Amino acid sequence: MTGGTDGGTRATTRTGRPLACVVVNPSKPRVTAAVRSLLEGELREAGYAGPVWLETSVSEPGTMQARLALAAGARLVVAAGGDGTVRSVAAGLAGTGAQMGIVPLGTANLAARNLGVPVGDARAAAQVVARGVDLPADLAWVRTEPWSDPDVA
């Protein structure tokens, strides 16, 4: 996702640094204190305030947390988890023009792989999140309903 529809004037912290928020799936055992520390260090070194950590839950898998991050004025929202977390955070940011980063911590990490985000190397992924290039991403909404044909036996 690319930078803001607000012309890049989204709120900054009192320090004048843009705010970063991380939406993290706490059920991922790879989200260790070391990974958190690594991501915090990379974001701060890149000039971000925070990050503010927002945990997902079964009932709130990331969409609400992404919207809360935007309401707090975040310029960057990072999805740290698997494909479900990435999908939910993207849904929360859809249409806002907000920047989104991915730290793949899931099993398949298909979204990260397809977008060229380093998988299996948290340091490299954190560096891309903190210093990567904005690339636009298209989102599609798909709804399916059960099909039934009364003529089929």
PDB file of C-alpha atoms in Angstrom:
ATOM      1  CA  MET A   1       0.000   0.000   0.000  1.00  0.00           C
ATOM      2  CA  THR A   2       1.253   3.468  -0.608  1.00  0.00           C
ATOM      3  CA  GLY A   3       1.618   6.679   1.358  1.00  0.00           C
ATOM      4  CA  GLY A   4      -1.244   8.847   2.407  1.00  0.00           C
ATOM      5  CA  THR A   5      -4.196  10.429   0.782  1.00  0.00           C
ATOM      6  CA  ASP A   6      -3.578  13.239   3.219  1.00  0.00           C
ATOM      7  CA  GLY A   7      -0.501  14.386   1.304  1.00  0.00           C
ATOM      8  CA  GLY A   8       1.822  12.917   3.931  1.00  0.00           C
ATOM      9  CA  THR A   9       0.564  15.247   6.655  1.00  0.00           C
ATOM     10  CA  ARG A  10      -0.833  12.532   8.887  1.00  0.00           C
ATOM     11  CA  ALA A  11      -0.197  13.353  12.535  1.00  0.00           C
ATOM     12  CA  THR A  12       3.245  12.996  14.020  1.00  0.00           C
ATOM     13  CA  THR A  13       4.161  12.601  17.648  1.00  0.00           C
ATOM     14  CA  ARG A  14       5.251  15.448  19.891  1.00  0.00           C
ATOM     15  CA  THR A  15       8.806  14.631  18.885  1.00  0.00           C
ATOM     16  CA  GLY A  16       7.942  15.378  15.267  1.00  0.00           C
ATOM     17  CA  ARG A  17       8.565  11.759  14.303  1.00  0.00           C
ATOM     18  CA  PRO A  18       5.885   9.810  12.420  1.00  0.00           C
ATOM     19  CA  LEU A  19       4.115   7.123  14.430  1.00  0.00           C
ATOM     20  CA  ALA A  20       4.397   3.437  13.574  1.00  0.00           C
ATOM     21  CA  CYS A  21       2.028   0.785  14.902  1.00  0.00           C
ATOM     22  CA  VAL A  22       2.488  -2.975  14.774  1.00  0.00           C
ATOM     23  CA  VAL A  23      -0.523  -5.285  14.652  1.00  0.00           C
ATOM     24  CA  VAL A  24       0.813  -8.554  15.982  1.00  0.00           C
ATOM     25  CA  ASN A  25      -0.661 -12.015  16.258  1.00  0.00           C
ATOM     26  CA  PRO A  26       0.373 -13.106  19.779  1.00  0.00           C
ATOM     27  CA  SER A  27      -0.264 -16.782  19.010  1.00  0.00           C
ATOM     28  CA  LYS A  28       2.825 -16.885  16.818  1.00  0.00           C
ATOM     29  CA  PRO A  29       5.680 -18.360  18.855  1.00  0.00           C
ATOM     30  CA  ARG A  30       8.185 -16.593  16.587  1.00  0.00           C
ATOM     31  CA  VAL A  31       7.012 -13.215  17.968  1.00  0.00           C
ATOM     32  CA  THR A  32       9.612 -13.311  20.659  1.00  0.00           C
ATOM     33  CA  ALA A  33      11.018 -10.473  22.678  1.00  0.00           C
ATOM     34  CA  ALA A  34      14.002 -10.554  20.308  1.00  0.00           C
ATOM     35  CA  VAL A  35      11.793 -10.022  17.223  1.00  0.00           C
ATOM     36  CA  ARG A  36       9.943  -7.199  18.969  1.00  0.00           C
ATOM     37  CA  SER A  37      13.214  -5.569  19.961  1.00  0.00           C
ATOM     38  CA  LEU A  38      14.605  -5.971  16.450  1.00  0.00           C
ATOM     39  CA  LEU A  39      11.558  -4.357  14.823  1.00  0.00           C
ATOM     40  CA  GLU A  40      11.468  -1.532  17.382  1.00  0.00           C
ATOM     41  CA  GLY A  41      15.142  -0.798  16.758  1.00  0.00           C
ATOM     42  CA  GLU A  42      14.770  -0.742  12.971  1.00  0.00           C
ATOM     43  CA  LEU A  43      11.706   1.507  13.114  1.00  0.00           C
ATOM     44  CA  ARG A  44      13.301   3.961  15.541  1.00  0.00           C
ATOM     45  CA  GLU A  45      16.519   4.042  13.527  1.00  0.00           C
ATOM     46  CA  ALA A  46      14.436   4.855  10.429  1.00  0.00           C
ATOM     47  CA  GLY A  47      12.903   7.833  12.247  1.00  0.00           C
ATOM     48  CA  TYR A  48       9.599   6.456  13.514  1.00  0.00           C
ATOM     49  CA  ALA A  49       8.153   7.034  16.962  1.00  0.00           C
ATOM     50  CA  GLY A  50       6.861   4.014  18.811  1.00  0.00           C
ATOM     51  CA  PRO A  51       5.991   1.540  17.706  1.00  0.00           C
ATOM     52  CA  VAL A  52       2.679   1.020  19.421  1.00  0.00           C
ATOM     53  CA  TRP A  53       1.909  -2.696  19.641  1.00  0.00           C
ATOM     54  CA  LEU A  54      -1.680  -3.844  19.064  1.00  0.00           C
ATOM     55  CA  GLU A  55      -2.403  -7.546  19.591  1.00  0.00           C
ATOM     56  CA  THR A  56      -4.950  -9.486  17.589  1.00  0.00           C
ATOM     57  CA  SER A  57      -7.414 -11.980  19.013  1.00  0.00           C
ATOM     58  CA  VAL A  58      -9.723 -14.648  17.642  1.00  0.00           C
ATOM     59  CA  SER A  59     -12.627 -12.196  17.615  1.00  0.00           C
ATOM     60  CA  GLU A  60     -10.522  -9.252  16.338  1.00  0.00           C
ATOM     61  CA  PRO A  61      -7.950 -10.622  13.849  1.00  0.00           C
ATOM     62  CA  GLY A  62      -6.454  -7.270  12.809  1.00  0.00           C
ATOM     63  CA  THR A  63      -8.960  -5.080  10.974  1.00  0.00           C
ATOM     64  CA  MET A  64     -10.022  -3.156  14.062  1.00  0.00           C
ATOM     65  CA  GLN A  65      -6.436  -2.812  15.263  1.00  0.00           C
ATOM     66  CA  ALA A  66      -5.413  -1.330  11.893  1.00  0.00           C
ATOM     67  CA  ARG A  67      -8.250   1.175  12.108  1.00  0.00           C
ATOM     68  CA  LEU A  68      -7.231   2.082  15.669  1.00  0.00           C
ATOM     69  CA  ALA A  69      -3.679   2.640  14.470  1.00  0.00           C
ATOM     70  CA  LEU A  70      -4.930   5.036  11.783  1.00  0.00           C
ATOM     71  CA  ALA A  71      -7.141   6.832  14.301  1.00  0.00           C
ATOM     72  CA  ALA A  72      -4.043   7.302  16.476  1.00  0.00           C
ATOM     73  CA  GLY A  73      -2.312   8.956  13.513  1.00  0.00           C
ATOM     74  CA  ALA A  74       0.013   6.142  12.434  1.00  0.00           C
ATOM     75  CA  ARG A  75       1.841   6.709   9.169  1.00  0.00           C
ATOM     76  CA  LEU A  76       2.944   3.093   9.026  1.00  0.00           C
ATOM     77  CA  VAL A  77       0.993   0.036  10.138  1.00  0.00           C
ATOM     78  CA  VAL A  78       2.907  -3.241  10.248  1.00  0.00           C
ATOM     79  CA  ALA A  79       1.226  -6.643  10.119  1.00  0.00           C
ATOM     80  CA  ALA A  80       3.358  -9.102  12.120  1.00  0.00           C
ATOM     81  CA  GLY A  81       1.941 -12.567  11.719  1.00  0.00           C
ATOM     82  CA  GLY A  82       0.736 -14.920   9.057  1.00  0.00           C
ATOM     83  CA  ASP A  83      -1.507 -14.544   6.033  1.00  0.00           C
ATOM     84  CA  GLY A  84      -4.637 -14.112   8.163  1.00  0.00           C
ATOM     85  CA  THR A  85      -3.134 -11.189  10.046  1.00  0.00           C
ATOM     86  CA  VAL A  86      -1.860  -9.628   6.810  1.00  0.00           C
ATOM     87  CA  ARG A  87      -5.279 -10.017   5.173  1.00  0.00           C
ATOM     88  CA  SER A  88      -7.109  -8.486   8.151  1.00  0.00           C
ATOM     89  CA  VAL A  89      -4.732  -5.527   8.478  1.00  0.00           C
ATOM     90  CA  ALA A  90      -4.965  -4.877   4.728  1.00  0.00           C
ATOM     91  CA  ALA A  91      -8.763  -4.887   5.015  1.00  0.00           C
ATOM     92  CA  GLY A  92      -8.564  -2.312   7.795  1.00  0.00           C
ATOM     93  CA  LEU A  93      -6.301  -0.074   5.718  1.00  0.00           C
ATOM     94  CA  ALA A  94      -8.087  -0.566   2.373  1.00  0.00           C
ATOM     95  CA  GLY A  95      -8.954   2.694   0.676  1.00  0.00           C
ATOM     96  CA  THR A  96      -7.065   4.853   3.187  1.00  0.00           C
ATOM     97  CA  GLY A  97      -3.785   5.240   1.323  1.00  0.00           C
ATOM     98  CA  ALA A  98      -1.920   4.289   4.510  1.00  0.00           C
ATOM     99  CA  GLN A  99       1.473   2.606   4.402  1.00  0.00           C
ATOM    100  CA  MET A 100       1.554  -1.057   5.366  1.00  0.00           C
ATOM    101  CA  GLY A 101       4.524  -3.249   6.161  1.00  0.00           C
ATOM    102  CA  ILE A 102       4.706  -7.005   6.664  1.00  0.00           C
ATOM    103  CA  VAL A 103       6.844  -9.055   9.032  1.00  0.00           C
ATOM    104  CA  PRO A 104       5.963 -12.634   8.027  1.00  0.00           C
ATOM    105  CA  LEU A 105       5.675 -14.901  11.055  1.00  0.00           C
ATOM    106  CA  GLY A 106       3.159 -17.464   9.836  1.00  0.00           C
ATOM    107  CA  THR A 107       3.452 -20.878   8.287  1.00  0.00           C
ATOM    108  CA  ALA A 108       2.963 -20.274   4.571  1.00  0.00           C
ATOM    109  CA  ASN A 109       3.376 -16.478   4.367  1.00  0.00           C
ATOM    110  CA  LEU A 110       1.989 -16.490   0.831  1.00  0.00           C
ATOM    111  CA  ALA A 111       1.224 -12.758   0.785  1.00  0.00           C
ATOM    112  CA  ALA A 112       4.764 -11.885   1.859  1.00  0.00           C
ATOM    113  CA  ARG A 113       6.298 -14.285  -0.660  1.00  0.00           C
ATOM    114  CA  ASN A 114       4.189 -12.911  -3.505  1.00  0.00           C
ATOM    115  CA  LEU A 115       5.114  -9.337  -2.564  1.00  0.00           C
ATOM    116  CA  GLY A 116       8.838 -10.111  -2.306  1.00  0.00           C
ATOM    117  CA  VAL A 117       9.103  -9.600   1.463  1.00  0.00           C
ATOM    118  CA  PRO A 118      11.949 -11.652   2.996  1.00  0.00           C
ATOM    119  CA  VAL A 119      10.526 -14.764   4.655  1.00  0.00           C
ATOM    120  CA  GLY A 120      12.411 -16.597   7.387  1.00  0.00           C
ATOM    121  CA  ASP A 121      14.690 -13.629   8.122  1.00  0.00           C
ATOM    122  CA  ALA A 122      13.058 -11.291  10.645  1.00  0.00           C
ATOM    123  CA  ARG A 123      15.950  -8.807  10.460  1.00  0.00           C
ATOM    124  CA  ALA A 124      15.678  -8.461   6.673  1.00  0.00           C
ATOM    125  CA  ALA A 125      11.876  -8.148   6.871  1.00  0.00           C
ATOM    126  CA  ALA A 126      12.176  -5.474   9.578  1.00  0.00           C
ATOM    127  CA  GLN A 127      14.634  -3.536   7.432  1.00  0.00           C
ATOM    128  CA  VAL A 128      12.236  -3.637   4.475  1.00  0.00           C
ATOM    129  CA  VAL A 129       9.397  -2.457   6.735  1.00  0.00           C
ATOM    130  CA  ALA A 130      11.458   0.432   8.088  1.00  0.00           C
ATOM    131  CA  ARG A 131      13.266   1.517   4.924  1.00  0.00           C
ATOM    132  CA  GLY A 132      11.511  -0.167   2.033  1.00  0.00           C
ATOM    133  CA  VAL A 133      10.043   1.456  -1.028  1.00  0.00           C
ATOM    134  CA  ASP A 134       6.335   2.227  -1.232  1.00  0.00           C
ATOM    135  CA  LEU A 135       4.692  -0.016  -3.785  1.00  0.00           C
ATOM    136  CA  PRO A 136       0.986   0.214  -4.569  1.00  0.00           C
ATOM    137  CA  ALA A 137      -1.003  -2.966  -4.067  1.00  0.00           C
ATOM    138  CA  ASP A 138      -4.390  -3.792  -5.502  1.00  0.00           C
ATOM    139  CA  LEU A 139      -6.962  -5.359  -3.242  1.00  0.00           C
ATOM    140  CA  ALA A 140      -9.907  -7.427  -4.367  1.00  0.00           C
ATOM    141  CA  TRP A 141     -13.024  -8.336  -2.456  1.00  0.00           C
ATOM    142  CA  VAL A 142     -14.513 -11.737  -3.182  1.00  0.00           C
ATOM    143  CA  ARG A 143     -17.752 -13.085  -1.786  1.00  0.00           C
ATOM    144  CA  THR A 144     -18.913 -16.611  -2.441  1.00  0.00           C
ATOM    145  CA  GLU A 145     -22.227 -18.283  -1.819  1.00  0.00           C
ATOM    146  CA  PRO A 146     -23.071 -21.963  -1.981  1.00  0.00           C
ATOM    147  CA  TRP A 147     -24.197 -23.036  -5.408  1.00  0.00           C
ATOM    148  CA  SER A 148     -27.110 -25.305  -5.838  1.00  0.00           C
ATOM    149  CA  ASP A 149     -28.656 -26.478  -9.055  1.00  0.00           C
ATOM    150  CA  PRO A 150     -32.062 -28.096  -8.675  1.00  0.00           C
ATOM    151  CA  ASP A 151     -31.510 -29.962 -11.958  1.00  0.00           C
ATOM    152  CA  VAL A 152     -28.448 -31.786 -10.645  1.00  0.00           C
ATOM    153  CA  ALA A 153     -29.249 -34.994  -8.834  1.00  0.00           C
TER     154      ALA A 153
END
